[in-house]
Coordinates of C-alpha atoms and ligand atoms in Angstrom, one line a residue:
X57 CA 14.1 -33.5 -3.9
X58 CA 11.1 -30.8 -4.4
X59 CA 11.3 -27.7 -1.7
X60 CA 7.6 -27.6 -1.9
X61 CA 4.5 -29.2 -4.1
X62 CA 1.2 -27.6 -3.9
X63 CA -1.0 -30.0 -4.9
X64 CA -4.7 -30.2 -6.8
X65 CA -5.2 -26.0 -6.5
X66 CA -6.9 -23.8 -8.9
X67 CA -4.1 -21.4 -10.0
X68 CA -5.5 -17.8 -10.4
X69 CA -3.9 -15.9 -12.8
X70 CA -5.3 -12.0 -14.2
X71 CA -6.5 -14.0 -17.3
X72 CA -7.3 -17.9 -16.4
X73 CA -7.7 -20.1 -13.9
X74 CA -6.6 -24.0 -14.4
X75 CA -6.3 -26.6 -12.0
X76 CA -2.3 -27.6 -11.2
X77 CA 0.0 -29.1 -9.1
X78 CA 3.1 -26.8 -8.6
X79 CA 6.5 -28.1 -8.3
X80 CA 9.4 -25.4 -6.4
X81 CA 12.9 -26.1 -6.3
X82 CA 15.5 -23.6 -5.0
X83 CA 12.8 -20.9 -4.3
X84 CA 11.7 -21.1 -7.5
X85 CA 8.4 -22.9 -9.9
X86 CA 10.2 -25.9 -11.4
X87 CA 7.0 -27.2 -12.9
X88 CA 3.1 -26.7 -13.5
X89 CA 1.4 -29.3 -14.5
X90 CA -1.8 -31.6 -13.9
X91 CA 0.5 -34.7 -13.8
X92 CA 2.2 -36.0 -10.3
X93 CA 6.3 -36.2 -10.8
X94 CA 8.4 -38.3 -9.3
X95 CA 10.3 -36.8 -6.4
X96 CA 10.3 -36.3 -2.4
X97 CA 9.2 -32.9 -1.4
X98 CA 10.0 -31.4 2.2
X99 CA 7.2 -29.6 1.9
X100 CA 3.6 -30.3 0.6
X101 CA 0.2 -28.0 0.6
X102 CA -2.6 -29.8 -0.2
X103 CA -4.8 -27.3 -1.8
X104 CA -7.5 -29.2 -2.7
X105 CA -10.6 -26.7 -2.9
X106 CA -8.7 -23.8 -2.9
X107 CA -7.3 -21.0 -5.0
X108 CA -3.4 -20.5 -5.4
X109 CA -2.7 -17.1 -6.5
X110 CA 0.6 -15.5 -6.8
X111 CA 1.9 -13.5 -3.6
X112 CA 0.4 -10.3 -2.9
X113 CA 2.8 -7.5 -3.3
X114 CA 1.6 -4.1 -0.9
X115 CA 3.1 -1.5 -2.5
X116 CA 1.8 1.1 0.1
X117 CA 3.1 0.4 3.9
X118 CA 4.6 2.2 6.9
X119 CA 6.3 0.4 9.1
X120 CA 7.1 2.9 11.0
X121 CA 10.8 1.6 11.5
X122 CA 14.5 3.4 11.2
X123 CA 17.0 3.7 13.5
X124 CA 15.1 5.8 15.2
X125 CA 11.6 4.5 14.1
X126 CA 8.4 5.4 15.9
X127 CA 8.6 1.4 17.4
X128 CA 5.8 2.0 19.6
X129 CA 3.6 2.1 16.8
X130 CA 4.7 -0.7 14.9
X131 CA 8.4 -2.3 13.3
X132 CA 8.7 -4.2 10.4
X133 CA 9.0 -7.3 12.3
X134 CA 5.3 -7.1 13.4
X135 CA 4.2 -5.2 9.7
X136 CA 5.9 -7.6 8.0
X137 CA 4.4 -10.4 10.1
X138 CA 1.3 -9.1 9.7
X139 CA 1.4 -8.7 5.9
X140 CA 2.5 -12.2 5.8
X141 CA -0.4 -13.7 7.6
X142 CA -3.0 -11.9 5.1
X143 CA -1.1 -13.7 2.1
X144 CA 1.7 -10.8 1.1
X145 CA 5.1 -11.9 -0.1
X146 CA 6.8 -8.2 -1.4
X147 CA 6.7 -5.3 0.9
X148 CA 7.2 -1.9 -0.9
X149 CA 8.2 0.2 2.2
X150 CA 7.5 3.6 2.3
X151 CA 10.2 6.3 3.2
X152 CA 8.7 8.7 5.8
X153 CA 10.8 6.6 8.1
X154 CA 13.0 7.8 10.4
X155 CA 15.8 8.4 9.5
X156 CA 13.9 9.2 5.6
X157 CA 15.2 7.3 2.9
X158 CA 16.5 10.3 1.1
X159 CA 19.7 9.6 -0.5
X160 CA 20.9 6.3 -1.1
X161 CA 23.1 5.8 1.8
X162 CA 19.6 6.2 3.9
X163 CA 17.8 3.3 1.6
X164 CA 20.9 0.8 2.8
X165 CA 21.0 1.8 6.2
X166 CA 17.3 1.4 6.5
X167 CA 17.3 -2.2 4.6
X168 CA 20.4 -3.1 7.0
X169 CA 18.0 -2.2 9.9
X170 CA 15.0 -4.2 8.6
X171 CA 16.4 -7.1 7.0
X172 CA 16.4 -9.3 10.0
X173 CA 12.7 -8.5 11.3
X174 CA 11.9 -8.8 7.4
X175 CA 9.3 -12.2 7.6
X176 CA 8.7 -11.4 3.6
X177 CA 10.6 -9.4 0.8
X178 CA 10.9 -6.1 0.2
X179 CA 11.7 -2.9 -1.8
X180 CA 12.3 0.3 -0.5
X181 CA 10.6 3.9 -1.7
X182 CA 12.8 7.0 -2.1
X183 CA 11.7 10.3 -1.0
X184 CA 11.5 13.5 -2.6
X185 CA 11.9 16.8 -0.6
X186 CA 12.6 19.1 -3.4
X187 CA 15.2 21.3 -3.2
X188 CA 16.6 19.5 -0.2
X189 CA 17.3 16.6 -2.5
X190 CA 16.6 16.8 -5.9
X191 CA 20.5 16.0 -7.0
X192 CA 20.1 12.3 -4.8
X193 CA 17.2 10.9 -6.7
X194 CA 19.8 9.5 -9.5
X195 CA 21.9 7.7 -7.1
X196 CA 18.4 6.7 -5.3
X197 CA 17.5 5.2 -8.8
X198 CA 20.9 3.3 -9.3
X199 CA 20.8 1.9 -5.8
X200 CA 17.1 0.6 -6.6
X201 CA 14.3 2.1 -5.2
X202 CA 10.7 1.2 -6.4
X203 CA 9.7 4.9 -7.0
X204 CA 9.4 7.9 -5.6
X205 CA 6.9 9.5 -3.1
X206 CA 6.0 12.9 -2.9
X207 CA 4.0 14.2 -0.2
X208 CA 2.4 17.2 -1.6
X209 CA 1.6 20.0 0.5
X210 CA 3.2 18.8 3.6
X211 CA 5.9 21.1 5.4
X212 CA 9.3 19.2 6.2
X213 CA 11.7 19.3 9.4
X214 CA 14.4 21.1 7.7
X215 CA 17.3 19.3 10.3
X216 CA 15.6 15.8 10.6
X217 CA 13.8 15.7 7.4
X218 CA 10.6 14.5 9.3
X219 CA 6.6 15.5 7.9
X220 CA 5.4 17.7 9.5
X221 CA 1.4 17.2 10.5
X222 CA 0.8 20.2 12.0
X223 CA 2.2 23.0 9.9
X224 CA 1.2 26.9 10.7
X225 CA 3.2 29.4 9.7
X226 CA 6.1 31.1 11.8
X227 CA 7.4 27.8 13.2
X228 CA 11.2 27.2 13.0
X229 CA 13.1 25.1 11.2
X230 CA 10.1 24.3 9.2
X231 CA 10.6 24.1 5.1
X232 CA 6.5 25.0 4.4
X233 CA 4.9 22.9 1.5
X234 CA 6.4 23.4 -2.0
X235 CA 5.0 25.4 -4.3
X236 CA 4.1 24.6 -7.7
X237 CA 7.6 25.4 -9.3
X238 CA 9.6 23.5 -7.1
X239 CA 7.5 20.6 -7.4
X240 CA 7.9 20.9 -11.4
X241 CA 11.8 20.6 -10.5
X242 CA 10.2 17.3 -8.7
X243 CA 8.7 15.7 -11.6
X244 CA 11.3 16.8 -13.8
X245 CA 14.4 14.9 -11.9
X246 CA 12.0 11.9 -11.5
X247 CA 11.2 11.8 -15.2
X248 CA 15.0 11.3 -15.6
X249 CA 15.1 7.9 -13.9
X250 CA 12.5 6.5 -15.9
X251 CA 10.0 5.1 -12.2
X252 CA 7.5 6.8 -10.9
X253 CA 6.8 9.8 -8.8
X254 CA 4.1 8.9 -6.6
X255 CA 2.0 11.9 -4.6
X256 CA -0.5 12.4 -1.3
X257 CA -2.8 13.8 -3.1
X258 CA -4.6 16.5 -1.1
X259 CA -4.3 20.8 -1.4
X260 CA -2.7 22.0 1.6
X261 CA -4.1 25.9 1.2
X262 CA -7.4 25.0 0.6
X263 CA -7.8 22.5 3.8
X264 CA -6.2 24.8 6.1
X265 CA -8.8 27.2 5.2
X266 CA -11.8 24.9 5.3
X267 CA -10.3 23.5 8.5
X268 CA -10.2 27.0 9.9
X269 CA -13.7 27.7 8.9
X270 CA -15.2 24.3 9.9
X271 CA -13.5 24.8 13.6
X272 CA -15.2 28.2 13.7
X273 CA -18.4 26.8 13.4
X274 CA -18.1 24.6 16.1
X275 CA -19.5 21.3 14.5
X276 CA -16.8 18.1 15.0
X277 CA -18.7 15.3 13.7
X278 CA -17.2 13.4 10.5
X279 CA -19.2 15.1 8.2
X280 CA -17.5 19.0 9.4
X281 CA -14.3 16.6 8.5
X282 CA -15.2 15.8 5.5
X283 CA -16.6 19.4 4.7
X284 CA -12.8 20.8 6.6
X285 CA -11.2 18.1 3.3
X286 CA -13.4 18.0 0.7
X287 CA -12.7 15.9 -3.1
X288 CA -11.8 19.3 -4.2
X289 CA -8.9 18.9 -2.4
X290 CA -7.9 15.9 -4.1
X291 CA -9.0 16.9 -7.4
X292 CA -6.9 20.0 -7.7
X293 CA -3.7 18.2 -7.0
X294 CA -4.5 15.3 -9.0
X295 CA -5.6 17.8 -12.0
X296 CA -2.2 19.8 -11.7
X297 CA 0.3 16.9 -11.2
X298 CA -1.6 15.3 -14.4
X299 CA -0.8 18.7 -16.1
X300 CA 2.8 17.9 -14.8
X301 CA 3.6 15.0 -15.8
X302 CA 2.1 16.0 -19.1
X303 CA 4.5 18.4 -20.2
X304 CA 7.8 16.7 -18.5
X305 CA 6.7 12.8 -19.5
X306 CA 6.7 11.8 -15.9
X307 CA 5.2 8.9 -14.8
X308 CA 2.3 9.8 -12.2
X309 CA 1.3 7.8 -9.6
X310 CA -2.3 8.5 -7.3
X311 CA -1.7 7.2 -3.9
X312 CA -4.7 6.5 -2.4
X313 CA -7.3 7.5 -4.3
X314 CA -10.2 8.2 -2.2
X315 CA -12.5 10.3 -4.2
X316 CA -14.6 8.7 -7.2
X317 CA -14.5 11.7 -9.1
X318 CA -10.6 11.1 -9.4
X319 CA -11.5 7.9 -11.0
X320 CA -12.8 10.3 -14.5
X321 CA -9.3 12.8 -14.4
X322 CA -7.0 9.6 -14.1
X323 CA -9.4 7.7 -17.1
X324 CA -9.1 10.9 -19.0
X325 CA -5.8 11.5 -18.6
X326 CA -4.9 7.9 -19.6
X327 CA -7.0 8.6 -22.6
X328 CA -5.1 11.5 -23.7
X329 CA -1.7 9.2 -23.3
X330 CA -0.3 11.2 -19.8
X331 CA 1.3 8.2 -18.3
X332 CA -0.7 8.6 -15.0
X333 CA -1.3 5.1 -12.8
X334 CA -3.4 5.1 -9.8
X335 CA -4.4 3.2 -6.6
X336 CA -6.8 3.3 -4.0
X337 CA -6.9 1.0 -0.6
X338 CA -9.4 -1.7 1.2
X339 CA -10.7 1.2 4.0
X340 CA -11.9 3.6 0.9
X341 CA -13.5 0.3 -0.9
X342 CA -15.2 -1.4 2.6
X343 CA -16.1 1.9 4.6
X344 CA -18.0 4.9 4.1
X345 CA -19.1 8.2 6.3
X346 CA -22.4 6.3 7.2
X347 CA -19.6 3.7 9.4
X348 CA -17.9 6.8 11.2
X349 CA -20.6 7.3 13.9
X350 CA -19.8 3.7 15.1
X351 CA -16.1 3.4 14.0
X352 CA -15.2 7.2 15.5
X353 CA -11.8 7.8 15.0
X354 CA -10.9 4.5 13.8
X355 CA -12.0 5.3 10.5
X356 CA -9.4 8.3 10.3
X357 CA -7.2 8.3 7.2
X358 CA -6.0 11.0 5.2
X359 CA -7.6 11.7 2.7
X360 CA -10.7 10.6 4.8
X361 CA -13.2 7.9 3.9
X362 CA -16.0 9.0 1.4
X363 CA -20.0 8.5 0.0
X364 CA -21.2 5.2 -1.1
X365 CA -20.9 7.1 -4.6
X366 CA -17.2 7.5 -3.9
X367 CA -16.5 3.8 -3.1
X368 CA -18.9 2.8 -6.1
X369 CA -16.3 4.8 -8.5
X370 CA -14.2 3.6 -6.8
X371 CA -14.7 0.1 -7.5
X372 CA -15.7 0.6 -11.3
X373 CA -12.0 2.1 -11.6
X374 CA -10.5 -0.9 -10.0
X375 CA -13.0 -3.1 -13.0
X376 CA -12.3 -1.1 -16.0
X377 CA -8.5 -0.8 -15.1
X378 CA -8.1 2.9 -14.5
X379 CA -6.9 2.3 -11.3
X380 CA -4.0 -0.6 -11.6
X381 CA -3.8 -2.2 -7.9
X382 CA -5.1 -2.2 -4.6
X383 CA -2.6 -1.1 -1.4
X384 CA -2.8 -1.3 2.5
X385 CA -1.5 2.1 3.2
X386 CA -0.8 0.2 6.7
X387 CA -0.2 3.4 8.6
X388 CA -0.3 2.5 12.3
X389 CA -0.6 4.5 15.5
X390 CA -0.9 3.3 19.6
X391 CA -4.1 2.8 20.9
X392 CA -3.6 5.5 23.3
X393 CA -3.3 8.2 19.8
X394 CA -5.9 6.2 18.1
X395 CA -8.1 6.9 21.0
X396 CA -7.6 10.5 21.5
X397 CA -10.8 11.1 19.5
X398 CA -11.3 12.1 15.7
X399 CA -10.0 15.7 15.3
X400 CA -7.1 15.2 18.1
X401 CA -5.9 11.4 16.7
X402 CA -3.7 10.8 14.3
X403 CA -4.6 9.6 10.5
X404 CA -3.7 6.0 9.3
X405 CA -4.7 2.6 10.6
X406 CA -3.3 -1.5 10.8
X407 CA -4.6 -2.5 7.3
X408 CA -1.8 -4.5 6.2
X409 CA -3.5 -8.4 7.0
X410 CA -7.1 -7.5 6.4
X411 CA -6.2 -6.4 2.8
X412 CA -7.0 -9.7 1.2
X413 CA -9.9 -9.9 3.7
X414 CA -11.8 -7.9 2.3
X415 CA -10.7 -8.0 -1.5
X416 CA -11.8 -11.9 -1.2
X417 CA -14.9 -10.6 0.6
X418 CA -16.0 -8.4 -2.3
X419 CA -15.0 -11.4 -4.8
X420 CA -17.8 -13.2 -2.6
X421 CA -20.3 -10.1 -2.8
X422 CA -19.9 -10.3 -6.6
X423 CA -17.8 -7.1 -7.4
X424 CA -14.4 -8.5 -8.7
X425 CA -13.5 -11.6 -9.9
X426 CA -10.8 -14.5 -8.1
X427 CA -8.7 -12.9 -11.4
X428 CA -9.0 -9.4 -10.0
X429 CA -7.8 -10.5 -7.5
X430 CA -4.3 -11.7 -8.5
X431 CA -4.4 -8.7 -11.2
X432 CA -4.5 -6.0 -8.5
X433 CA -3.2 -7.5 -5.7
X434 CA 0.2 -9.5 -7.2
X435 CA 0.9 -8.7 -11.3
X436 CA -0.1 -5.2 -11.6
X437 CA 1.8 -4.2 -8.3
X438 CA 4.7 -6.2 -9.8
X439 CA 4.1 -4.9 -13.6
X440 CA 4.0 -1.1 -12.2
X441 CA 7.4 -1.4 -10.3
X442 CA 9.5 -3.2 -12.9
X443 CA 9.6 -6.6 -10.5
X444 CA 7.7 -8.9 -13.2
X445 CA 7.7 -11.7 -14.0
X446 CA 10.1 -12.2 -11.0
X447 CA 7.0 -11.3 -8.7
X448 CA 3.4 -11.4 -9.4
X449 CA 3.6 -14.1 -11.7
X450 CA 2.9 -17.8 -11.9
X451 CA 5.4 -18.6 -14.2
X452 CA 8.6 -21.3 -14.4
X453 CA 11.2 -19.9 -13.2
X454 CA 9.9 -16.9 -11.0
X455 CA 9.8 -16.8 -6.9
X456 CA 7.8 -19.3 -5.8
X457 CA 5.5 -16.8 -3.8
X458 CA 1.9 -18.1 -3.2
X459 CA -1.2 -16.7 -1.5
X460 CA -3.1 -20.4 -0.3
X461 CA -7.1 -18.5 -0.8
X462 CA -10.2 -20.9 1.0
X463 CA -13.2 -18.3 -0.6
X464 CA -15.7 -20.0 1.0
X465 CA -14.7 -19.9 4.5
X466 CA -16.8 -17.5 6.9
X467 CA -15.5 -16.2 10.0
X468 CA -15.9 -12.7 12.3
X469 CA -13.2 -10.7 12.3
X470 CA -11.4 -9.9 15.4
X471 CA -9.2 -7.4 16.0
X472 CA -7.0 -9.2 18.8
X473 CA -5.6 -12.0 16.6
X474 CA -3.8 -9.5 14.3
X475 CA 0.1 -9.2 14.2
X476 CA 0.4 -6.0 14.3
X477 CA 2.3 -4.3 17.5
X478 CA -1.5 -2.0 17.7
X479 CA -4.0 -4.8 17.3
X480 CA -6.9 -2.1 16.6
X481 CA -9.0 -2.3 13.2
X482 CA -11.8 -0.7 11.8
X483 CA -12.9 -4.3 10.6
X484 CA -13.5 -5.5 14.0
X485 CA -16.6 -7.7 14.5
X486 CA -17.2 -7.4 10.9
X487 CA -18.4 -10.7 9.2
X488 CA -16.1 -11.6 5.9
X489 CA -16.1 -14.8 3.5
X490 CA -12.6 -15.6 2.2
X491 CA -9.4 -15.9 3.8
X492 CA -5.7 -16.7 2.9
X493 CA -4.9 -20.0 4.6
X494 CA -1.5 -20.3 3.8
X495 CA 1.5 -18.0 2.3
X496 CA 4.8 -19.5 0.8
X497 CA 7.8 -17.0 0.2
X498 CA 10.2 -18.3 -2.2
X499 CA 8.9 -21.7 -1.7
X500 CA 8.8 -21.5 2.3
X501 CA 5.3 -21.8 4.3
X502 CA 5.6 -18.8 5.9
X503 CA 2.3 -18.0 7.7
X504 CA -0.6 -20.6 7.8
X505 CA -3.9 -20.6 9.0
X506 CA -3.7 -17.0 10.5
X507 CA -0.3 -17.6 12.5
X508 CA 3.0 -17.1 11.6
X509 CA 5.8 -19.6 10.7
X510 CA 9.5 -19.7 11.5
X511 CA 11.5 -16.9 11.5
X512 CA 12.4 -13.9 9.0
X513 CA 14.0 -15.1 6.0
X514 CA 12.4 -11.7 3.9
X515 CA 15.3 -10.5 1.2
X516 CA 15.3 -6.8 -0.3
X517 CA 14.7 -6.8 -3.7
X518 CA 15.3 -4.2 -6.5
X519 CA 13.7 -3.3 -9.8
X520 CA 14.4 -5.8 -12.2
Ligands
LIG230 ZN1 0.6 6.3 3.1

């Protein structure tokens, strides 16, 4: 007896594409081949028409969850959900929880809280707050973390260990941003473990001051924002933690690349042999400034949304390989903080189910292939984090995680049927072609045709 057979698809891998029947017994691929075996299955997929690419992995996602999670903003029930209706399988979840996953007691108490809302897998980020926790990240390593996030230039909570988003100086309690020799100690520990440090890329000093100047002169559309965060801001951090990780043979990671002119440093860099790995996310790649006027504070990430020239270089990074996957950075808030208008609301948005949207999208406009695709949304996210073959692969004996794709169908998004606890997206009303019909975890249908099915049966997972 077969757990599953996905019959007649076009398997999509980074390299080739070949027309297979898969075969899936206990959670894993038992078989690939164009011939039918003998065999009931409790499952069958008729994917006749249709692409079959392994699970996406999103490597970038707050869920906002934690014993004390922000839940009014979203849980990982709903992200998880969410992700699993746009064709994801592997969560990486990203630490600025609440409690932060900052030692590794914090990573199992946060997988013990999200395990049963988990409707896919997941792995669990580790935080680094410098001198607050430099001697954890080896114990954070052995109890198997993906990586390790550093949010440069933020000031921390020094009792709850919380961001802080509105730093000034003189408040209480407050550990500022780190400076340059602290976050050397950073990179340093990090090297040690062998996985990646991964770092918010923008210069605190240098926004504060633009930020103060831009206020002064009174102008608040999107363009004084982008003038109060400029790509300088990225480039200088991106330019010194290459430096970094340089001299101490750390392995760099971009988060959210928004700027195209980080695209050259990271190419150059990788050049030069600096073992330097960047990402950027579906908002920089779909939106520009010339959407803010109608999106207004819907468009608000940090770092903000660009030029056409930036999400051209963008792109080309994602072609050439420069930049080695594509991430949500699914950062929701409540409509009521969403709506407060663009300098008062907060930064992030619900991108998590409209990633594949509009990756498959821009495969039907002609600027990646169905193999980019399954290249920068499943084996490069698995490849980067140690979790390959296992995930990102269509190979016998791996998860049986599939992403069901239908490129040709054409629909109008709307924002209401999303799964997300906030259903508000910057992608409303927007027309797409492409969309995952169906997503199978470990041989399981778990979402289908936009909905989700049955209940959480998501595992954590660990480097391999
Ligand atoms: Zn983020």
């Amino acid at each position: 007896m077969w757990d599953h057979v996905i019959k007649n698809g076009t398997l999509v891998k980074s390299t080739t594409t070949e027309k297979a029947n898969i075969y899936v017994k206990d959670g894993k691929i038992a078989a690939i081949t164009s011939e039918e075996l003998p065999g009931e299955a409790l499952e069958t997929t008729d994917a006749s028409g249709k692409y079959v690419l392994p699970g996406f992995i999103d490597t970038h996602v707050h869920s906002r969850d934690g014993r004390n999670g922000a839940h009014y903003k979203e849980d990982f029930y709903h992200s998880s959900m969410a992700g699993a209706c746009g064709g994801i399988t592997t969560i990486y979840e990203m630490p600025n929880c609440n409690p932060a996953v900052y030692n590794a007691d914090m990573m199992h108490d946060l997988v013990e809280v999200i395990t049963p809302k988990a409707f896919v897998d997941f792995g669990v980020w580790g935080l680094c707050l410098g001198p607050l926790n430099n001697s954890e990240l080896a114990g954070m390593d052995k109890a198997g973390v993906v990586g390790f996030k550093f949010f440069w230039g933020y000031a921390i909570d020094s009792k709850t260990y919380q961001l802080v988003y509105n730093y000034h100086e003189g408040m209480e309690n407050i550990i500022p941003p780190l400076d340059v020799g602290e976050v050397y100690k950073i990179f340093r520990e990090v090297a040690k473990t062998g996985k990646m440090v991964a770092i918010h890329a923008e210069d605190f000093h240098l926004i504060k001051t633009l930020t103060e100047e831009v206020k002064e002169s009174g102008e608040t559309d999107y363009a004084a924002m982008l003038r109060s965060r400029p790509v300088l801001s990225e480039l200088l951090v991106i330019n010194t933690a290459i430096q970094l990780a340089r001299e101490l043979g750390t392995h760099l990671h971009i988060l959210h690349l928004a700027c195209g002119d980080g695209v050259d440093l990271i190419r150059q860099a990788q050049k030069e042999g600096v073992h330097v790995t960047g990402e950027t996310c579906p908002h920089y790649l779909a939106l520009t400034d010339q959407d803010a006027e109608a999106l207004g504070s819907m468009i608000k990430g940090y770092p903000p949304v660009r030029t056409q020239y930036d999400q051209d270089k963008l792109w080309e990074g994602l072609r050439d390989g420069t930049l080695s996957l594509v991430c949500s950075d699914h950062a929701p808030h409540s409509p009521e903080e969403k709506l407060k208008g663009l300098w008062d609301a907060p930064a992030g948005m619900a991108t998590s189910e409209t990633m594949s949207m509009v990756m498959l999208d821009a495969v039907n406009k002609g600027k990646i292939t169905i193999n980019d695709v399954a290249r920068l949304l499943s084996e490069n996210p698995a490849k980067e984090f140690g979790t390959y073959p296992l995930k990102g692969s269509l190979e016998i004996g791996t998860d049986a995680d599939f992403a069901v794709v239908d490129l040709d169908q054409k629909y109008v998004f709307d924002q209401n049927s999303m799964h997300s606890r906030t259903k508000l997206s910057p992608y409303n009303g927007r027309a797409f072609q492409g969309k995952v019909v169906e997503t199978i975890l470990r041989g399981r249908t778990i979402a289908k045709d936009g909905d989700i099915v049955g209940e959480p049966g998501g595992h954590f997972i660990r480097p391999l």
